[in-house]
Structures are given as C-alpha cells and as structure tokens.
GROMACS .gro file of C-alpha atoms in nm:
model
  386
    1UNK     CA    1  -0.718   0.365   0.746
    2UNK     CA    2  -0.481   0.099   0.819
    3UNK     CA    3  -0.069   0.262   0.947
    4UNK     CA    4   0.218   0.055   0.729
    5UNK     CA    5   0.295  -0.202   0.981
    6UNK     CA    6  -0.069  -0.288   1.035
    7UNK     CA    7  -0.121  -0.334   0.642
    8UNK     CA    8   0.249  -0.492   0.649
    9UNK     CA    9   0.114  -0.766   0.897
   10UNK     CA   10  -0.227  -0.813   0.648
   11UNK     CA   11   0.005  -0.857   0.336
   12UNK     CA   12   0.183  -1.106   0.534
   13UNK     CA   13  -0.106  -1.315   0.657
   14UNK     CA   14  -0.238  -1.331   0.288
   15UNK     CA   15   0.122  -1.454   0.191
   16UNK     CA   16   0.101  -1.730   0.464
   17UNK     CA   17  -0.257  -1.840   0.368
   18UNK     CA   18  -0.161  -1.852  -0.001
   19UNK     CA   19   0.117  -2.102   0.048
   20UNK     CA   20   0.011  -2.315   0.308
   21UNK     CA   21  -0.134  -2.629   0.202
   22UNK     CA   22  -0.432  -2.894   0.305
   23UNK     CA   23  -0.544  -3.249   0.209
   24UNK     CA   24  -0.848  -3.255   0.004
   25UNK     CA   25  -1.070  -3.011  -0.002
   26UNK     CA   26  -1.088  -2.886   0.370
   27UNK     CA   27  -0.949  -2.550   0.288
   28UNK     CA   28  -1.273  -2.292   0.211
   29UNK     CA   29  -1.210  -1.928   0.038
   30UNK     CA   30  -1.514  -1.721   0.060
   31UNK     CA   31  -1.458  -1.342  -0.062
   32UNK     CA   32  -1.769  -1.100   0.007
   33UNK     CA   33  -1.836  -0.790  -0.192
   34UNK     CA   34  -1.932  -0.479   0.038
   35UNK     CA   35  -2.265  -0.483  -0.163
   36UNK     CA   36  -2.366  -0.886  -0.064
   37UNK     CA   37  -2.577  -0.959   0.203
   38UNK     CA   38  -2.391  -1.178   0.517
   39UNK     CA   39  -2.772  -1.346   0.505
   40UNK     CA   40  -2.722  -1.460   0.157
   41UNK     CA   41  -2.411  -1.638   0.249
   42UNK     CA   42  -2.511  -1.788   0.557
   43UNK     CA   43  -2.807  -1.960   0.371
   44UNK     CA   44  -2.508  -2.074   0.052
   45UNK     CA   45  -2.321  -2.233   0.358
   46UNK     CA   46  -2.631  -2.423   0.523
   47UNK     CA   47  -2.704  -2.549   0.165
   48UNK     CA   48  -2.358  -2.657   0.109
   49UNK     CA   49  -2.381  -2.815   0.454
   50UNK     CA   50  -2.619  -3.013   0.289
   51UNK     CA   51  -2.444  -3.135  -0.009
   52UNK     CA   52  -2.092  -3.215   0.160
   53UNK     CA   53  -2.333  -3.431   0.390
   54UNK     CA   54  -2.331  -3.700   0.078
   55UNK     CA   55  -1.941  -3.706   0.005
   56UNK     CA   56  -1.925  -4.075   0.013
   57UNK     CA   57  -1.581  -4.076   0.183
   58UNK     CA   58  -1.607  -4.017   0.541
   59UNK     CA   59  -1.296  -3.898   0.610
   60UNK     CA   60  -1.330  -3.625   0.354
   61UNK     CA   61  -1.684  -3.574   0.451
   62UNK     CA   62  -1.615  -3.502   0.794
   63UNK     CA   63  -1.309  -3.260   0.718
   64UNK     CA   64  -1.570  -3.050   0.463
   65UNK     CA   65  -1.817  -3.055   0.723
   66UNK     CA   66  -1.601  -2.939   0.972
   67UNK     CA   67  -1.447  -2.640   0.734
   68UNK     CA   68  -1.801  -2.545   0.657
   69UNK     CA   69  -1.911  -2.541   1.050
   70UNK     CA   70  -1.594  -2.319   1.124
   71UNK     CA   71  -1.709  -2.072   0.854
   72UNK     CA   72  -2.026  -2.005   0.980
   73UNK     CA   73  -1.895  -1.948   1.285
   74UNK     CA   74  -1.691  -1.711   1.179
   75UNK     CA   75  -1.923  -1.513   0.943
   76UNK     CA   76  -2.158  -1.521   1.234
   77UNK     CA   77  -1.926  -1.265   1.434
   78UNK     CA   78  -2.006  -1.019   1.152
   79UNK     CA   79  -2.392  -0.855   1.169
   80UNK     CA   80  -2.307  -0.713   0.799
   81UNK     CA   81  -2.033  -0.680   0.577
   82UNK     CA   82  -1.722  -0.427   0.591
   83UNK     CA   83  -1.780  -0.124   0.402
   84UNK     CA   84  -1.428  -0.301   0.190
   85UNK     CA   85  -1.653  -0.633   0.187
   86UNK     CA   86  -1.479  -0.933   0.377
   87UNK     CA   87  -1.254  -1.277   0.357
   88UNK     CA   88  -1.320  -1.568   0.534
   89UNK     CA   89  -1.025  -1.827   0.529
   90UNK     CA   90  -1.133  -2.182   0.733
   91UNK     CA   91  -0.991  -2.537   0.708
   92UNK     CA   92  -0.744  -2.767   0.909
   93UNK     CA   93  -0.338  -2.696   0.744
   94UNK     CA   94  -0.022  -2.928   0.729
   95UNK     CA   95   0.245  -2.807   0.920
   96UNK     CA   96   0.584  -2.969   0.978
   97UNK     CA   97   0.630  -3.324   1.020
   98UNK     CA   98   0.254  -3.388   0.917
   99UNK     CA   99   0.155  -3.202   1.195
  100UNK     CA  100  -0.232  -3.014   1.137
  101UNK     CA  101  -0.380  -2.694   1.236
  102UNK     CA  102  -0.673  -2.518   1.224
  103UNK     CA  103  -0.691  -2.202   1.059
  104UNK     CA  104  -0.992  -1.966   1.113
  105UNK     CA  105  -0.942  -1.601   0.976
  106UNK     CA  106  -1.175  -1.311   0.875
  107UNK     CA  107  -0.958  -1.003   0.668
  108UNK     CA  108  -1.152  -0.688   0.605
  109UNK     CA  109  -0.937  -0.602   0.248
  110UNK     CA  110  -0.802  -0.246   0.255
  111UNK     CA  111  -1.006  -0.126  -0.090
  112UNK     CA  112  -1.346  -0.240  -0.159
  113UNK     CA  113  -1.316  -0.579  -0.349
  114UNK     CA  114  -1.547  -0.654  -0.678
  115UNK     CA  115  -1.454  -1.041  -0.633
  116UNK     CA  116  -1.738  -1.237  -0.522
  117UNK     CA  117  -1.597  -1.630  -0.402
  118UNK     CA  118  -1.682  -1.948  -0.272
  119UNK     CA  119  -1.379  -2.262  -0.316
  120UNK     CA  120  -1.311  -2.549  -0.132
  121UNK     CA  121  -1.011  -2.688  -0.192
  122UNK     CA  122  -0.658  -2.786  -0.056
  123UNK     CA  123  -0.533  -2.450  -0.072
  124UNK     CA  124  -0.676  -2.090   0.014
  125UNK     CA  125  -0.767  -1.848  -0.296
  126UNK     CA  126  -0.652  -1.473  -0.189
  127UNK     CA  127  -0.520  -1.363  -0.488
  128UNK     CA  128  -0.770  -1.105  -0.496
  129UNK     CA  129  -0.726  -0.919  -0.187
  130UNK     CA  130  -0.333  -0.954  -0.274
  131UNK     CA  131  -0.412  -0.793  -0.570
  132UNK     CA  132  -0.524  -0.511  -0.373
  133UNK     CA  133  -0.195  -0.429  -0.215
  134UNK     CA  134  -0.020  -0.396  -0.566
  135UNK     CA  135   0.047  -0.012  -0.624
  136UNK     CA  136  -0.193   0.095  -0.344
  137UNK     CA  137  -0.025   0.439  -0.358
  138UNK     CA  138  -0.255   0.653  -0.512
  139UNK     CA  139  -0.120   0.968  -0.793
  140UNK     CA  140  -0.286   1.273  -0.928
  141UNK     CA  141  -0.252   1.378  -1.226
  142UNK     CA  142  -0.306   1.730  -1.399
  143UNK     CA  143  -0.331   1.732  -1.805
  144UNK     CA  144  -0.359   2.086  -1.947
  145UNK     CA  145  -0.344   2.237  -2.262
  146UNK     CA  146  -0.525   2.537  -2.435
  147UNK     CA  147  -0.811   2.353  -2.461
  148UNK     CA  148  -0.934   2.168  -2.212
  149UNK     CA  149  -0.791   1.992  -1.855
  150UNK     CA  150  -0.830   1.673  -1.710
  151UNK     CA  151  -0.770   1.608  -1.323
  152UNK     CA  152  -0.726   1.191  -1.331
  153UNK     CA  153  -0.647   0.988  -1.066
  154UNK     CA  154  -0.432   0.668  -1.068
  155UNK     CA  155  -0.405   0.367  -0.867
  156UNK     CA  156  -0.255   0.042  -0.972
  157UNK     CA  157  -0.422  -0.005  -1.234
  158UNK     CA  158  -0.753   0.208  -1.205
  159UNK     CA  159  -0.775   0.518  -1.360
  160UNK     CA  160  -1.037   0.733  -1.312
  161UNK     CA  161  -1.116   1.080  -1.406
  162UNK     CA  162  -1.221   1.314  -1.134
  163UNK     CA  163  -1.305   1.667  -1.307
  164UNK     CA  164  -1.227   1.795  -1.682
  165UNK     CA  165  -1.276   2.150  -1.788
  166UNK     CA  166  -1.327   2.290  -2.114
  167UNK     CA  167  -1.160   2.652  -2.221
  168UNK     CA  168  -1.138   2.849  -2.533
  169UNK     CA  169  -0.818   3.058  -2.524
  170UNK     CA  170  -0.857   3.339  -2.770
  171UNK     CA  171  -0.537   3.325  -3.010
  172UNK     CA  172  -0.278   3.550  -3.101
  173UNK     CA  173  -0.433   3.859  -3.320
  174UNK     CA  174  -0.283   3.863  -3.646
  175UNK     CA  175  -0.315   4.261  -3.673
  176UNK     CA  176  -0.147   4.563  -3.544
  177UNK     CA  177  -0.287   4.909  -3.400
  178UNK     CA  178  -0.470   4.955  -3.085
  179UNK     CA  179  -0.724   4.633  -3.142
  180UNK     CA  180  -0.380   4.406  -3.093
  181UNK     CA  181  -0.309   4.585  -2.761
  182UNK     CA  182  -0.661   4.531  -2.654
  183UNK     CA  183  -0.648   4.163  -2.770
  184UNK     CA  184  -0.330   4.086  -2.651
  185UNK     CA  185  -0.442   4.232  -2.318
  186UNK     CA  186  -0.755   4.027  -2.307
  187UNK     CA  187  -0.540   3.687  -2.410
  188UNK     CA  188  -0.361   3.743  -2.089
  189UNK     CA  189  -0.658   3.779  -1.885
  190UNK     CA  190  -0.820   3.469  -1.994
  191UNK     CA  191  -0.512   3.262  -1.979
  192UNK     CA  192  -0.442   3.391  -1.632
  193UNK     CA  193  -0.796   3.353  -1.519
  194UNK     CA  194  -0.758   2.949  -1.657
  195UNK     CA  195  -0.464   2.903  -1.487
  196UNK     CA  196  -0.631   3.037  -1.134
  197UNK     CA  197  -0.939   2.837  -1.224
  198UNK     CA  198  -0.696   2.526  -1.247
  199UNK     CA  199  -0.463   2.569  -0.934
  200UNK     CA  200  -0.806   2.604  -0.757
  201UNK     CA  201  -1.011   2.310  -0.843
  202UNK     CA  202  -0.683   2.083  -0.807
  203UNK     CA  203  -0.658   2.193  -0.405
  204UNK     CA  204  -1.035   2.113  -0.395
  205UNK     CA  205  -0.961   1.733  -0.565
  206UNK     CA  206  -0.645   1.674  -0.421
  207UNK     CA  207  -0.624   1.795  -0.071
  208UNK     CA  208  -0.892   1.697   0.187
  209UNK     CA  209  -0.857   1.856   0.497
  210UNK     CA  210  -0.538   2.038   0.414
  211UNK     CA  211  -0.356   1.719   0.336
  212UNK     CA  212  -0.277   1.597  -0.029
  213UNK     CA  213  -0.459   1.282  -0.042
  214UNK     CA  214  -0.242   1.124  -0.307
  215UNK     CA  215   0.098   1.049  -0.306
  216UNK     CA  216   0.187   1.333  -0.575
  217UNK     CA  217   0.113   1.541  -0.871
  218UNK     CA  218   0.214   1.461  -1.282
  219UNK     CA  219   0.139   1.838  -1.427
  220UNK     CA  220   0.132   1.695  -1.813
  221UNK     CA  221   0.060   1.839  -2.123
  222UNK     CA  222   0.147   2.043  -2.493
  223UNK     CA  223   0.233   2.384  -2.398
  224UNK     CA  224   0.381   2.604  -2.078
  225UNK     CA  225   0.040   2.640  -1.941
  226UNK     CA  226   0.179   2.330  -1.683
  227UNK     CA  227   0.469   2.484  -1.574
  228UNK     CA  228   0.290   2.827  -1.547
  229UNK     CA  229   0.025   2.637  -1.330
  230UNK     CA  230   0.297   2.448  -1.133
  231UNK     CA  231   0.458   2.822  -1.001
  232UNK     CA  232   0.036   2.878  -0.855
  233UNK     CA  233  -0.009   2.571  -0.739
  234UNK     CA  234  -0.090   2.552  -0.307
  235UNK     CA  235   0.252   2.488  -0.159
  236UNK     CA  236   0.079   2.194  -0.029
  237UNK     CA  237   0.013   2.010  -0.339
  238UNK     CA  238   0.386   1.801  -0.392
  239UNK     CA  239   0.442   1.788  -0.782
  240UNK     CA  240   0.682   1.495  -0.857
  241UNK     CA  241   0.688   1.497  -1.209
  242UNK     CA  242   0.603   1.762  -1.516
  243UNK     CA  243   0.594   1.546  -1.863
  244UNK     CA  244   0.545   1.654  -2.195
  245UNK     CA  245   0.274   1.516  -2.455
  246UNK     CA  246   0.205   1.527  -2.780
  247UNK     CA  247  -0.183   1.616  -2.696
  248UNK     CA  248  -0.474   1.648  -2.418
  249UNK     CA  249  -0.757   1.528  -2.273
  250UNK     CA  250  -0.749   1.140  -2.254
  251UNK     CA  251  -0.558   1.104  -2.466
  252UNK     CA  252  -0.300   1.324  -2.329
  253UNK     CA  253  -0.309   1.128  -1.967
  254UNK     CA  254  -0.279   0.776  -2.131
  255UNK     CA  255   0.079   0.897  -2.257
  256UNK     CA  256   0.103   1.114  -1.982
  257UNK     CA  257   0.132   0.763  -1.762
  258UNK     CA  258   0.317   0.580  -1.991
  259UNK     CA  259   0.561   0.848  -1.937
  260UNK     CA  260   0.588   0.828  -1.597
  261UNK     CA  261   0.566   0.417  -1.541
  262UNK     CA  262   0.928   0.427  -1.390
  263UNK     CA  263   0.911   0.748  -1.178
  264UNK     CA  264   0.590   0.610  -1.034
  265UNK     CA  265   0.767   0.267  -0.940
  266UNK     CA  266   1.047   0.452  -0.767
  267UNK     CA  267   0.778   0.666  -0.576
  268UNK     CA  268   0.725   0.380  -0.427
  269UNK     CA  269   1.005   0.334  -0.277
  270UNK     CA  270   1.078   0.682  -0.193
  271UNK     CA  271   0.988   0.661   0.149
  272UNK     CA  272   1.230   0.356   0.187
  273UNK     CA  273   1.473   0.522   0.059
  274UNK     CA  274   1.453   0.849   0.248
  275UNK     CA  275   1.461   0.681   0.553
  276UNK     CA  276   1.771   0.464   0.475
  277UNK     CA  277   1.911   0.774   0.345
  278UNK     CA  278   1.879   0.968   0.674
  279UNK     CA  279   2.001   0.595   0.871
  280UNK     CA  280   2.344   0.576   0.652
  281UNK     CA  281   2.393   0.992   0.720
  282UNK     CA  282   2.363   0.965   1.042
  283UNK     CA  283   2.692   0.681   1.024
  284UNK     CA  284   2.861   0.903   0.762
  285UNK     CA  285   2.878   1.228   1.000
  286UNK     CA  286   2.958   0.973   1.316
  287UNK     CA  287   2.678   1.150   1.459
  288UNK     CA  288   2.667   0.852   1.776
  289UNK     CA  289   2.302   0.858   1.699
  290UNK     CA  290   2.222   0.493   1.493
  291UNK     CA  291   2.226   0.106   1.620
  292UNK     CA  292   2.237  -0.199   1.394
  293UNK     CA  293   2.268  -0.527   1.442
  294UNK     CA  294   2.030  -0.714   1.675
  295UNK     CA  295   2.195  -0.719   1.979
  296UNK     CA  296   2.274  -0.293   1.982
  297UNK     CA  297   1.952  -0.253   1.853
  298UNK     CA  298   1.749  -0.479   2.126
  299UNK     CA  299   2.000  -0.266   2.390
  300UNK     CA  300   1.870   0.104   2.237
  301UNK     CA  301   1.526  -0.019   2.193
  302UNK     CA  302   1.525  -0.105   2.613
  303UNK     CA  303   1.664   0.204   2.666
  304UNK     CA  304   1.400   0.429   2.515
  305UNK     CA  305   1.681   0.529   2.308
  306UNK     CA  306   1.561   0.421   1.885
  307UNK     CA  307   1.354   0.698   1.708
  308UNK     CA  308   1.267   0.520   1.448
  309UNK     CA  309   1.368   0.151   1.416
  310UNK     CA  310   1.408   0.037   1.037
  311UNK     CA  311   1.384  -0.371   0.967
  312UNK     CA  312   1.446  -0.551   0.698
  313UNK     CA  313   1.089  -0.729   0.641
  314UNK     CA  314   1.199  -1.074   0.575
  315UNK     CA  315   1.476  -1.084   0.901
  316UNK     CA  316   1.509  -1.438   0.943
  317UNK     CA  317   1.586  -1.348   1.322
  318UNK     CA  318   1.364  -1.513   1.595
  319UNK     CA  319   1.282  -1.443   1.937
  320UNK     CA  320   1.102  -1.642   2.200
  321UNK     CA  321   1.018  -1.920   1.913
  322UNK     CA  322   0.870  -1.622   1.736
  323UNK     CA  323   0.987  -1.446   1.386
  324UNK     CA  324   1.108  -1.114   1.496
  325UNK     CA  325   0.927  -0.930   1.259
  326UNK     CA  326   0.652  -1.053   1.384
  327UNK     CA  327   0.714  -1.021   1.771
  328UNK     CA  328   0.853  -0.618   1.714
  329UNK     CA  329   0.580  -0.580   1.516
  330UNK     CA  330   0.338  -0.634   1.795
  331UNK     CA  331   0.541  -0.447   2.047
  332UNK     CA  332   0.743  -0.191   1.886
  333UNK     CA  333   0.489   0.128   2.037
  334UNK     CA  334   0.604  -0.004   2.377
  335UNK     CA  335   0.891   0.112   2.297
  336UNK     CA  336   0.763   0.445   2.189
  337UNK     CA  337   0.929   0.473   1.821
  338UNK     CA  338   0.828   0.437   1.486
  339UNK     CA  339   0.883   0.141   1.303
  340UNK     CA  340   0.982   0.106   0.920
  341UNK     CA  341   0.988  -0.235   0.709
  342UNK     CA  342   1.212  -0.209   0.445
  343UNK     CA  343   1.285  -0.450   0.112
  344UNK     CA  344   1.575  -0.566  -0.109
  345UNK     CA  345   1.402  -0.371  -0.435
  346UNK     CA  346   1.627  -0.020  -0.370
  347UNK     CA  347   2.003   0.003  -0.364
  348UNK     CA  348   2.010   0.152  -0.024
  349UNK     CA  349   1.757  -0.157   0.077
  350UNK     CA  350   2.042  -0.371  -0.037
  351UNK     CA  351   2.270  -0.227   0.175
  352UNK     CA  352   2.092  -0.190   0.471
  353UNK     CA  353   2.048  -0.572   0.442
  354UNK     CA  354   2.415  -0.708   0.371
  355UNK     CA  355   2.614  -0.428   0.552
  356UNK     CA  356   2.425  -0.380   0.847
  357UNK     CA  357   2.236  -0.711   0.906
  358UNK     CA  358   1.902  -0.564   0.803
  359UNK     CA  359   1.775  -0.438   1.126
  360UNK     CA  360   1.895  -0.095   1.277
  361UNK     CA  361   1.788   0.271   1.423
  362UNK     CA  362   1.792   0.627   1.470
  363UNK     CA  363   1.813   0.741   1.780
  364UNK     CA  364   1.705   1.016   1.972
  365UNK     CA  365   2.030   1.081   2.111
  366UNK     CA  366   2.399   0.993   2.157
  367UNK     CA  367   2.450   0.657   2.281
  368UNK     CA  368   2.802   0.471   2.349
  369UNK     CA  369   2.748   0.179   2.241
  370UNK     CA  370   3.036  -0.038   2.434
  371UNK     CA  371   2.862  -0.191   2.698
  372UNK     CA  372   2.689  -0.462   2.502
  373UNK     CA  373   2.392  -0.673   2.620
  374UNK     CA  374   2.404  -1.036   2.529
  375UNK     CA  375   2.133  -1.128   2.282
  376UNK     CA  376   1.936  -1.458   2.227
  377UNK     CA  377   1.882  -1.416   1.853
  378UNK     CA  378   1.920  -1.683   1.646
  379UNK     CA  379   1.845  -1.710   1.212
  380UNK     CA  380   1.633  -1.991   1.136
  381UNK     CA  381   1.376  -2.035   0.834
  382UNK     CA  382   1.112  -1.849   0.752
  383UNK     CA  383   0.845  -2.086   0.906
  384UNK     CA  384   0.457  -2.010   0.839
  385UNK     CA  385   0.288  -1.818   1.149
  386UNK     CA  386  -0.023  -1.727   1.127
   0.00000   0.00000   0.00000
C-alpha cells in the first residue's frame, strides 16, 4: 500500500505525462489489465513493429519505431503483470525552446484497472489510472431497519454490497394480560439479539486486523434501530455520519449516499484540515513550536527540529534547479518527520497558502527563531519534471 507522499508523487507523474506534448505519433499509451498476459503484449508490439516499418515518411517512421523499441524494453523488465495491472508511457517529448526528451515510464496503478490500451499518438492517454485517484477514500456504510440490513461499501464511484441480513421483528401485541408481558418481553429479546448480530458482523467487514479499513461509518436507515446500534458499536469502528431514510435495503443506501455527497467530500479533506488546525493552534497559544516560510523552515528542518512539515503541493519554490516539492519529497525521512501536502480546496488550505507562504511545521520543541539562515529559494514556474 502506497504512504500519501508516495501516491502524491504518482498523481503527479500522471499529471506531467498528460500534458506534455510530442510531434506525431511518437508518444505510445499501453494500459494492462492485471488479468492480460505480458506475452500477449509483447507479441501486439513485435506485430506493430511490423506495420510502423511501412510508414512512408521516414522521419515519422523512425520516431514510431523507436517508441515501439523503448516499450518493449520496458515491458521486458516485468516477468508478469502487477496484481493492479500496469502502464507503460514511451516516446521522445518537447520541452522548452524545442528542446526533446525521452520519456520511458512503467506505473503500477494503485487499484486494479479494467482499461485495456494501446495509442500512439502525440500525447500520452492516462486518464484511466487518474481516474483511479478520484475519491480513493473508501466509506462503510450500515443501512438498518426492522427488516433487513445492508453493510455497502463505497468508493468513488463503486458501490458494492458486502453482507445483507434478513430479520423478522415480531410487532407490538395488540392485547393486554400476561401474553403482552410475555410478547413484549420476547420483542426485546429479538431486537436486542439483531442489534448484537449487527454490531458484530460490521467489526468482522470493517476492521481487519483491529484497524477500520475504511475511512468511516454512515449508520442509515427508518427507525432508532441505527442509533441503538451506534451506542454497541466496537469503539474502534469511527461513525461520521447517522442519516435518515425514507426506506431499506438498496434502496435505503442509494438515498442513504445521496445524503451524505457533501459530508463525504469534506471527509476528504479532514485530514488536511486537522493538521492545519493543530499548525494555526500551535501560533494562536504562541506555543514557540511552528516554522513557516522557507527559509525558518529549511533552518528547523536541519536542525532535527519539524515534526511534521506541512507543504502546500503546488509551491512554486525551487531548489538546486529542482521543484521543491519534488526535492523534499525525496528527502524529507532524512530529516526524520512526517510530511503533509496540502491544497487550496479548504479554508484553512487557503490560509496556510496566502498567510504563511504555503510551506511550514510543527515542531518537536521550542525553537527561537532569530538567528536566521540565508536561503537560496527562488519562485519560478511550474516546469514539467518527470
């Protein structure tokens, strides 16, 4: 499982391949299922060896024949392919002032991928694997009722059902005497034995060795029987949301994540924000222990001092000729913190950017910050880096 900066530095390099550009059609996309056979696609690539070999232009010829040679060298340093399935991304690019360069990446995806691809052309096709970064967080969701339950999972757009349960709940007994005692009784019994049965299968679904393995828990449904199951639930299991709906089942969840499109988006960002949160309290209380700006921040960084440094993910700032989010994201374990990319899509994002120059930290300890270190940071454009 890929840690957020890794999968932060994959999103990028997808970005960078989908805007650079080529002349002609030197630029080959070839997307692999997990399911396809690397044989299969060694033998398309010797075949369309072949036909390229009668493009009547030569210098188009020979820039096709050279993108093709570069992919199967490149699928050749893979015996069999990724359990996610795999992206190859060859062909010669136009940099500044005309300038070329060859590009020759292979990208495991971080989800399996259903796309199956083969394009030459004067740009690379990963719109699918981008695809797979959209809502990657995954959700649980719990829709009861006196009926039945459904435990549903949902990422980006997937939805799939893990478990549903089926229950007749007596109802209430219409008639006095001892037999409404005795039914009454019995109501609470089976209700309480549902509502155990419940809490129990959703630790088995939704927490794999003792960890929730989703993000959080929508309890949904018609009656109290969600908010009695939310007081049983394992501690572990993090409910972020309890909905009403007008019914159950399917049915129930579709409306159930209707419901809950805009709590889920802000989930998203709730890790962002927390973070930023904890950044502008520790200014608030003048606790000494935060940096921002480059130059305080490069100065607490060398000094073993930053906890966890937080940067905005599209700095501008360079260093050594290199984008600085790429650089610290190469070498921010040797300084031994954490490191958090934030964006512009949250208020506190916002303000991390324009009031404190969108890089910063929280340190482990005090630090007086007047002796200051001269920096050589300088903004510049965003240039492609692969």
């Amino acid at each position: 499982m890929l840690d957020e900066v890794e999968m932060w530095r994959m999103k990028k390099l997808l970005r960078n391949l989908r805007d650079s550009r080529g002349n002609g059609t030197s630029m080959i996309s070839i997307i692999i299922p997990p399911k396809d056979q690397i044989s299969r696609i060694s033998k398309m690539l010797t075949d369309e060896y072949g036909t390229a070999s009668n493009i009547k232009s030569r210098v188009n010829r020979l820039s096709v024949l050279g993108a093709i040679t570069s992919a199967q060298s490149k699928l050749k340093q893979y015996s069999k392919t990724p359990p996610n399935g795999l992206g190859i991304f060859v062909g010669t690019v136009l940099m500044e002032q005309n300038k070329e360069k060859k590009v020759s990446v292979g990208i495991e995806p971080i989800k399996p991928v259903n796309t199956s691809l083969y394009m030459c052309d004067s740009k690379f096709h990963v719109d699918d694997l981008l695809a797979l970064f959209e809502d990657e967080a995954k959700y649980g969701f719990i829709v009861m009722d006196g009926h039945s339950t459904v435990f549903a999972t949902l990422q980006g757009n997937v939805k799939t059902i893990l478990q549903q349960i089926h229950v007749d709940l007596p109802k209430k007994h219409g008639r006095g005497g001892q037999s409404s005692v005795r039914f009454a009784r019995l109501r609470v019994e089976k209700r309480n034995a549902y509502i155990k049965k419940v809490g129990e299968i959703a630790g088995n679904l939704f927490l794999t060795n003792c960890v929730m393995n989703v993000e959080g828990i929508i309890l949904a449904g018609q009656s109290d029987l969600k908010n009695e199951l939310s007081r049983v639930l394992d501690s572990r299991i993090k409910v972020i949301k309890t909905v009403d709906t007008n019914y159950g089942g399917e049915g129930g969840l579709n409306q159930a994540i209707e419901l809950c499109e805009d709590i889920l988006k802000d989930v998203k960002l709730s890790k962002e924000k927390k973070v930023l949160q904890k950044f502008f309290n520790e200014i608030n209380t003048e606790s000494g222990r935060f940096c921002f700006t480059m130059k305080e921040t490069m100065q607490c960084l060398e000094m073993g001092a930053v906890d966890t440094l937080i940067v905005y993910e599209n700095l501008p700032d360079v260093r050594d000729e290199e984008l600085f989010v790429d650089w610290i994201a190469e070498n921010y374990k040797n300084f031994g913190c954490a490191l958090v990319f934030v964006s512009d899509k949250s208020a506190e994002g916002t303000q991390f950017i324009e009031g404190f120059g969108g890089i910063g930290g929280i340190l482990r300890y005090r630090v007086d910050m007047e002796d200051q270190m001269d920096g050589d940071y300088s903004s510049v454009d965003d240039d492609e880096i692969f």
